[in-house]
Amino acid sequence: MTNFDIEISEVGPRDGLQSISPIMPTEAKKAWISALAAAGVPEIEVGSFVPPRVLPQLADTAELVTHAKAIEGVAVAVLVPNLRGAENALKVGPDKVTIPLSVSETHSLKNLKRTHEQVLDEVRGIRAAIDALPAAKRPKLEGGLSTAFGCTLEGVVPEDKVMEMAVKLAEAGCDEVGLSDTTGFANPKQVTTYTKRIHELLGPQMLTGVHLHNTRGQGFANVMAALEAGLTTIDASMGGIGGCPFAPGASGNIVTEDLVFLLESMGLRTGINFDKLFAARQVLAQALPEVELYGFTPEAGLPKGFSPATPQ
Amino acid sequence: MTNFDIEISEVGPRDGLQSISPIMPTEAKKAWISALAAAGVPEIEVGSFVPPRVLPQLADTAELVTHAKAIEGVAVAVLVPNLRGAENALKVGPDKVTIPLSVSETHSLKNLKRTHEQVLDEVRGIRAAIDALPAAKRPKLEGGLSTAFGCTLEGVVPEDKVMEMAVKLAEAGCDEVGLSDTTGFANPKQVTTYTKRIHELLGPQMLTGVHLHNTRGQGFANVMAALEAGLTTIDASMGGIGGCPFAPGASGNIVTEDLVFLLESMGLRTGINFDKLFAARQVLAQALPEVELYGFTPEAGLPKGFSPATPQ
C-alpha cells in the first residue's frame, strides 16, 4: 500500500547535475538526497554509470546508490549507457536501472555512440546480467525512449519508429519502457497518442512513466495529458535544473516543487511534505550557489487556505 | 468563418501595463497593439476605463480603443469598473466590455470599493446603457468572475458562491460570464468542475473564456482543463507581464508566446504568425527595457521540423 497516487521520480541528482559544469561535492549530494527522501520523494535517480571522463559530475554514483539504499522508503534509480555501466550498477544494488535508447538514430550515435541494434544488444546483455542475480536482488530494467517526440538533430521523429523501438525494447528484455521528451518537443496530443498506442501494443503495465521538459513552457500541459492517459510516474527535477547536454537548444526539466503543488491541488497524493521539500531546495541552493533554480511555488508559497491531498 | 480554433485574447496592454509602474507612452502602445494585430491576434484588451489617478498607466485607453478599432480584423476589448467607466467606453465603441465582479466580497470591497449588490447594480446600469445604443453598435457585455478559484485575502472561495454570482451576472444582463483566476490559485479540477456547472446552469454559450495566471506554474495545466471543458477563448499576456496589483502575492499572467506554441503544436489554429508575434515582443521589449519579459518559446525558437496548424 503506497502513500501516493502519482509517483514523482526526482531526476535532479542525475539529469540536473550532469547538465551543469560545477561538480557538486559527494557529501552535499548525500545531504540533498537525504533531504529529498525525508520530504517523502518516493524515487530518486541518483546518478549515471558513465565513464568519469565523460561526465565527471557523476563519478560518485556508486557511492550515492549505497547511501540512498540505506534510507528507508525511497526507491533508488540509476541510468546506464550500456552493459558495462549496468555491471557496475548491479554491484551496488539499485532498485531500477534505466538504459536510454534514442529513437532518433542520429542522436543515438551522438549521445551513446551506438546504433539501435547495438543498444538493443546491450539491453539483452543487461537482461542476462540481471537474471543471473538471485530473484530478490534483481532491479527493474527500464528502456527509455529518448527523443520520442522529436529531435534537435533529425527534427520530426516518426511515431511508428517510436512504436517499433518500444516493442524491440520489450522483446530485448525490458520490464518497462518510458517515454522521454529529451528535447522539449512534445505536445499533449503526442503524449496521449503515444501512450495509448504503447499500452495497446505491450499492455499498460509496460509503460507507466514519462520524462518531460519545459523547454517551451509546455511541461505541465504534457503532464495533464500523461495523467489523462493513465501514466502514474512522472520525472521532475528540483529547481528545474538540467536537460540533455548533447541536445543543443534543449533545456529545463519540469520543476519538482511546482509539480507537487499541481498534483496536490488536484487531490492527487504525492506523499511529499511541502516544508521538507522546500528545505531540500535550500540544501541544493546552498551547495550550488552559482546555479539558477527555477520554480514558482517556493517563491509564491502555498495559497491561503490550501489543503494538500497528502497529510502534512 | 474565423481563421482560428481557439481565440487568444491578449490582455497585456491592460492587465500587463496596469501592474507595472513605468508608464508606456501612448505612441509605443499603439505600435505594440498594431504589431499584435498584424501577427493575427484576434482580440486585444487595450485598457481599462478607471480614473487616471487610480491607474495613470491606462489613462489613454479611449485613444487606444479608437486606434485599435481602425485596424481590420481585431476585436477590441476593454475593462470597466462601473457604469461611469462604461459610459466613457461606449463613447469610443469597443467590441467587448468586461466588468469584473470579485466572488470574494472582501476582494470586491478592496479592488472595486463595492459590495456584490452594488456591482450588480452597475451591471444593470451598463446593460441599460448598451441597450440604448443602436443594435449594430452594442458591444458584448461580459461579467468577469474574479477570484473565482480562491482569494489571497479570504482564502478558499466557495464553489457555490461562484455559481450564485454567475447566475446573478447573467440575470443582471451580461451576455457572457468569464472565469478568472485573479490570484493564481486555480487547479485543473476546479476549471473543469466550474466550467461544467456554469454550462449546465446558464448554457455553454454563456461561458466561453477563462483568464489564468501562472503564479505557481500551473497555468498551462489549467489551459488543458479549459480546452477539455470546451472553452474557446483564453486570455494571455505577451511576455507574461501583469497580474493583479490589488492581490498581494499574485503574479504572472500566462505567456501569449508559449500559449500560441502549445495550441499550434496540438493542431489548434490560433490564426497567429510566429515571426510577427516575436516581432511584436520586440516592440514591447524596446518600449519597456526595464521590465522583465517571460516566455520560453521566443528564446528556444520553434522545434526543428515544426508544422504550425495556422498557415504561416
XYZ file of C-alpha atoms in Angstrom, chain B residues 18-287:
270
model
C -1.588 48.223 -15.056
C 0.674 46.030 -12.956
C 3.952 47.782 -13.642
C 4.990 51.234 -12.536
C 6.578 52.594 -15.748
C 4.013 54.316 -17.967
C 4.305 53.152 -21.560
C 3.979 56.126 -23.948
C 0.755 56.159 -25.962
C 2.598 56.010 -29.293
C 4.505 52.932 -28.130
C 1.254 51.292 -27.035
C -0.252 51.981 -30.441
C 2.763 50.451 -32.159
C 2.531 47.394 -29.910
C -1.218 46.963 -30.495
C -0.681 47.315 -34.251
C 2.092 44.718 -34.137
C -0.111 42.299 -32.179
C -2.942 42.759 -34.659
C -0.557 42.321 -37.575
C 0.527 38.990 -36.069
C -3.088 37.853 -36.197
C -4.026 38.146 -32.522
C -7.833 38.084 -32.797
C -8.741 40.057 -29.650
C -6.840 42.674 -27.669
C -7.890 44.150 -24.338
C -6.409 47.587 -24.844
C -7.097 49.171 -21.456
C -9.432 49.943 -18.613
C -11.745 52.904 -18.051
C -10.648 53.599 -14.494
C -9.899 57.079 -13.181
C -6.360 58.154 -14.177
C -5.498 58.889 -10.540
C -6.064 55.192 -9.730
C -4.184 53.764 -12.726
C -2.280 56.503 -14.559
C -0.702 53.771 -16.718
C -4.065 53.338 -18.504
C -5.158 56.981 -18.825
C -5.041 56.809 -22.634
C -7.471 53.891 -23.011
C -10.037 55.845 -25.055
C -7.392 56.858 -27.584
C -6.209 53.242 -27.824
C -9.723 51.959 -28.491
C -10.034 54.418 -31.374
C -6.618 53.343 -32.678
C -7.382 49.630 -32.458
C -10.884 49.955 -33.910
C -9.306 51.340 -37.085
C -7.367 48.103 -37.580
C -9.273 45.491 -39.547
C -9.808 42.027 -38.130
C -9.132 42.592 -34.449
C -11.774 42.667 -31.722
C -11.231 45.450 -29.202
C -11.977 44.707 -25.563
C -11.850 46.969 -22.511
C -12.343 46.624 -18.794
C -14.720 48.906 -16.907
C -15.048 49.045 -13.135
C -18.538 50.599 -13.111
C -21.280 52.349 -15.110
C -19.354 55.593 -15.274
C -16.374 53.821 -16.837
C -18.726 52.004 -19.206
C -20.292 55.264 -20.325
C -16.853 56.576 -21.214
C -16.098 53.311 -23.019
C -19.301 53.346 -25.046
C -18.393 56.762 -26.476
C -15.491 55.179 -28.384
C -17.198 51.918 -29.381
C -15.236 48.873 -28.192
C -16.405 45.412 -29.279
C -16.450 43.991 -25.777
C -16.836 45.499 -22.321
C -15.905 43.444 -19.274
C -16.882 44.351 -15.756
C -15.206 42.297 -13.039
C -17.095 41.050 -10.013
C -14.915 39.605 -7.288
C -16.598 36.497 -5.923
C -14.654 37.158 -2.739
C -16.559 40.120 -1.337
C -13.529 41.177 0.703
C -11.552 41.488 -2.533
C -14.502 43.250 -4.189
C -14.564 45.899 -1.479
C -10.816 46.360 -1.704
C -10.498 46.270 -5.510
C -13.733 47.922 -6.678
C -14.853 49.506 -3.371
C -18.254 47.874 -3.844
C -20.345 45.041 -2.394
C -21.704 42.353 -4.705
C -25.107 44.042 -4.832
C -23.506 47.361 -5.719
C -21.529 45.740 -8.552
C -24.690 44.049 -9.849
C -26.407 47.440 -9.822
C -23.600 48.772 -12.008
C -24.043 45.810 -14.352
C -27.758 46.556 -14.713
C -26.923 50.176 -15.459
C -24.389 49.173 -18.102
C -26.892 46.788 -19.688
C -29.374 49.656 -19.989
C -26.738 51.986 -21.424
C -25.774 49.388 -24.023
C -29.391 48.656 -24.927
C -29.932 52.375 -25.515
C -27.461 52.150 -28.405
C -28.487 51.137 -31.938
C -28.273 47.325 -32.229
C -25.245 47.425 -34.571
C -23.250 49.475 -32.077
C -23.790 47.353 -28.982
C -20.657 45.758 -27.569
C -20.750 42.360 -25.891
C -21.046 42.716 -22.111
C -19.036 40.219 -20.090
C -19.135 39.747 -16.333
C -15.753 38.575 -15.112
C -15.862 36.257 -12.083
C -12.691 37.447 -10.344
C -11.086 35.447 -7.530
C -13.312 32.567 -8.680
C -10.739 29.958 -7.653
C -9.580 31.424 -4.357
C -8.570 34.726 -2.819
C -5.352 35.975 -1.255
C -7.486 37.748 1.358
C -10.297 35.254 2.081
C -8.519 32.039 1.105
C -10.974 29.413 -0.138
C -13.869 30.870 -2.165
C -16.876 28.519 -2.010
C -17.768 26.902 -5.331
C -21.466 27.557 -4.727
C -20.741 31.261 -4.339
C -19.128 31.257 -7.806
C -22.252 29.639 -9.247
C -24.525 32.086 -7.447
C -22.596 35.069 -8.805
C -22.526 33.603 -12.342
C -26.311 33.356 -12.295
C -26.683 36.857 -10.841
C -24.394 38.355 -13.504
C -26.470 36.663 -16.192
C -29.696 37.909 -14.615
C -28.249 41.427 -14.399
C -27.829 41.392 -18.162
C -24.376 40.075 -19.039
C -24.136 38.437 -22.454
C -21.483 36.167 -21.070
C -19.557 35.422 -17.889
C -15.854 34.611 -17.623
C -13.850 32.620 -15.075
C -10.861 34.495 -13.738
C -8.001 33.113 -11.653
C -7.066 36.563 -10.375
C -4.832 35.189 -7.648
C -3.149 32.181 -9.234
C -4.973 29.672 -7.026
C -6.781 27.661 -9.713
C -6.233 23.975 -10.279
C -7.398 21.926 -13.269
C -10.121 20.112 -11.329
C -11.688 23.449 -10.426
C -11.512 24.683 -14.016
C -13.248 21.514 -15.193
C -15.909 21.461 -12.478
C -16.748 25.159 -12.510
C -16.998 25.276 -16.284
C -19.262 22.242 -16.366
C -21.557 23.610 -13.661
C -21.862 27.045 -15.264
C -22.546 25.429 -18.634
C -25.328 23.424 -17.007
C -26.741 26.458 -15.199
C -26.593 29.021 -17.993
C -25.862 27.150 -21.222
C -22.448 26.757 -22.879
C -22.771 29.976 -24.890
C -22.756 31.956 -21.621
C -19.207 30.883 -20.659
C -16.554 30.587 -23.359
C -13.497 32.230 -21.825
C -11.037 31.917 -18.987
C -8.348 34.165 -17.504
C -5.493 32.160 -15.996
C -2.349 33.036 -14.110
C 0.903 31.134 -13.799
C 1.633 32.093 -10.203
C 2.608 28.568 -9.191
C 3.481 27.266 -12.651
C 0.044 25.698 -13.137
C -1.143 27.964 -15.960
C -0.923 25.534 -18.860
C -2.282 22.609 -16.850
C -5.351 24.805 -16.369
C -5.381 25.639 -20.075
C -5.613 21.913 -20.807
C -8.554 21.601 -18.433
C -10.209 24.619 -20.063
C -9.818 23.161 -23.565
C -11.113 19.796 -22.378
C -14.164 21.525 -20.880
C -14.893 23.201 -24.198
C -13.762 26.768 -23.521
C -12.583 28.540 -26.657
C -11.254 31.953 -25.561
C -8.117 32.137 -23.433
C -6.621 35.311 -22.022
C -2.837 35.626 -22.122
C -0.257 38.351 -21.830
C 2.745 38.900 -24.054
C 5.906 38.233 -22.067
C 3.670 37.158 -19.174
C 3.608 40.715 -17.867
C 0.994 41.580 -15.311
C -1.206 40.101 -12.680
C -3.472 41.930 -10.233
C -1.951 44.840 -8.339
C -4.543 44.593 -5.551
C -3.978 40.923 -4.806
C -0.732 40.738 -2.846
C 1.465 37.782 -3.794
C -0.239 37.217 -7.138
C 1.886 37.499 -10.250
C 2.235 36.271 -13.740
C -0.323 36.031 -16.470
C 0.187 33.067 -18.752
C 2.528 33.874 -21.618
C 0.976 34.514 -25.034
C 4.007 33.326 -26.990
C 4.139 29.952 -25.199
C 0.354 29.560 -25.380
C 0.417 30.047 -29.151
C 3.131 27.376 -29.388
C 1.173 24.974 -27.172
C -2.072 25.330 -29.108
C -0.434 25.194 -32.537
C 1.576 22.115 -31.508
C -1.711 20.388 -30.673
C -3.102 21.189 -34.106
C -5.334 24.010 -32.846
C -5.250 27.110 -35.032
C -4.730 30.456 -33.296
C -4.581 32.443 -36.538
C -1.249 33.847 -35.358
C 2.038 34.134 -37.261
C 5.066 33.286 -35.103
C 7.587 35.623 -36.743
C 5.219 38.572 -36.444
C 4.345 37.613 -32.872
C 8.035 37.599 -31.923
C 8.376 40.951 -33.701
C 5.562 42.354 -31.528
C 7.502 41.125 -28.485
C 10.465 43.163 -29.679
C 8.257 46.246 -29.883
C 7.224 45.671 -26.268
C 10.788 44.939 -25.116
C 12.112 48.106 -26.701
C 9.364 50.261 -25.197
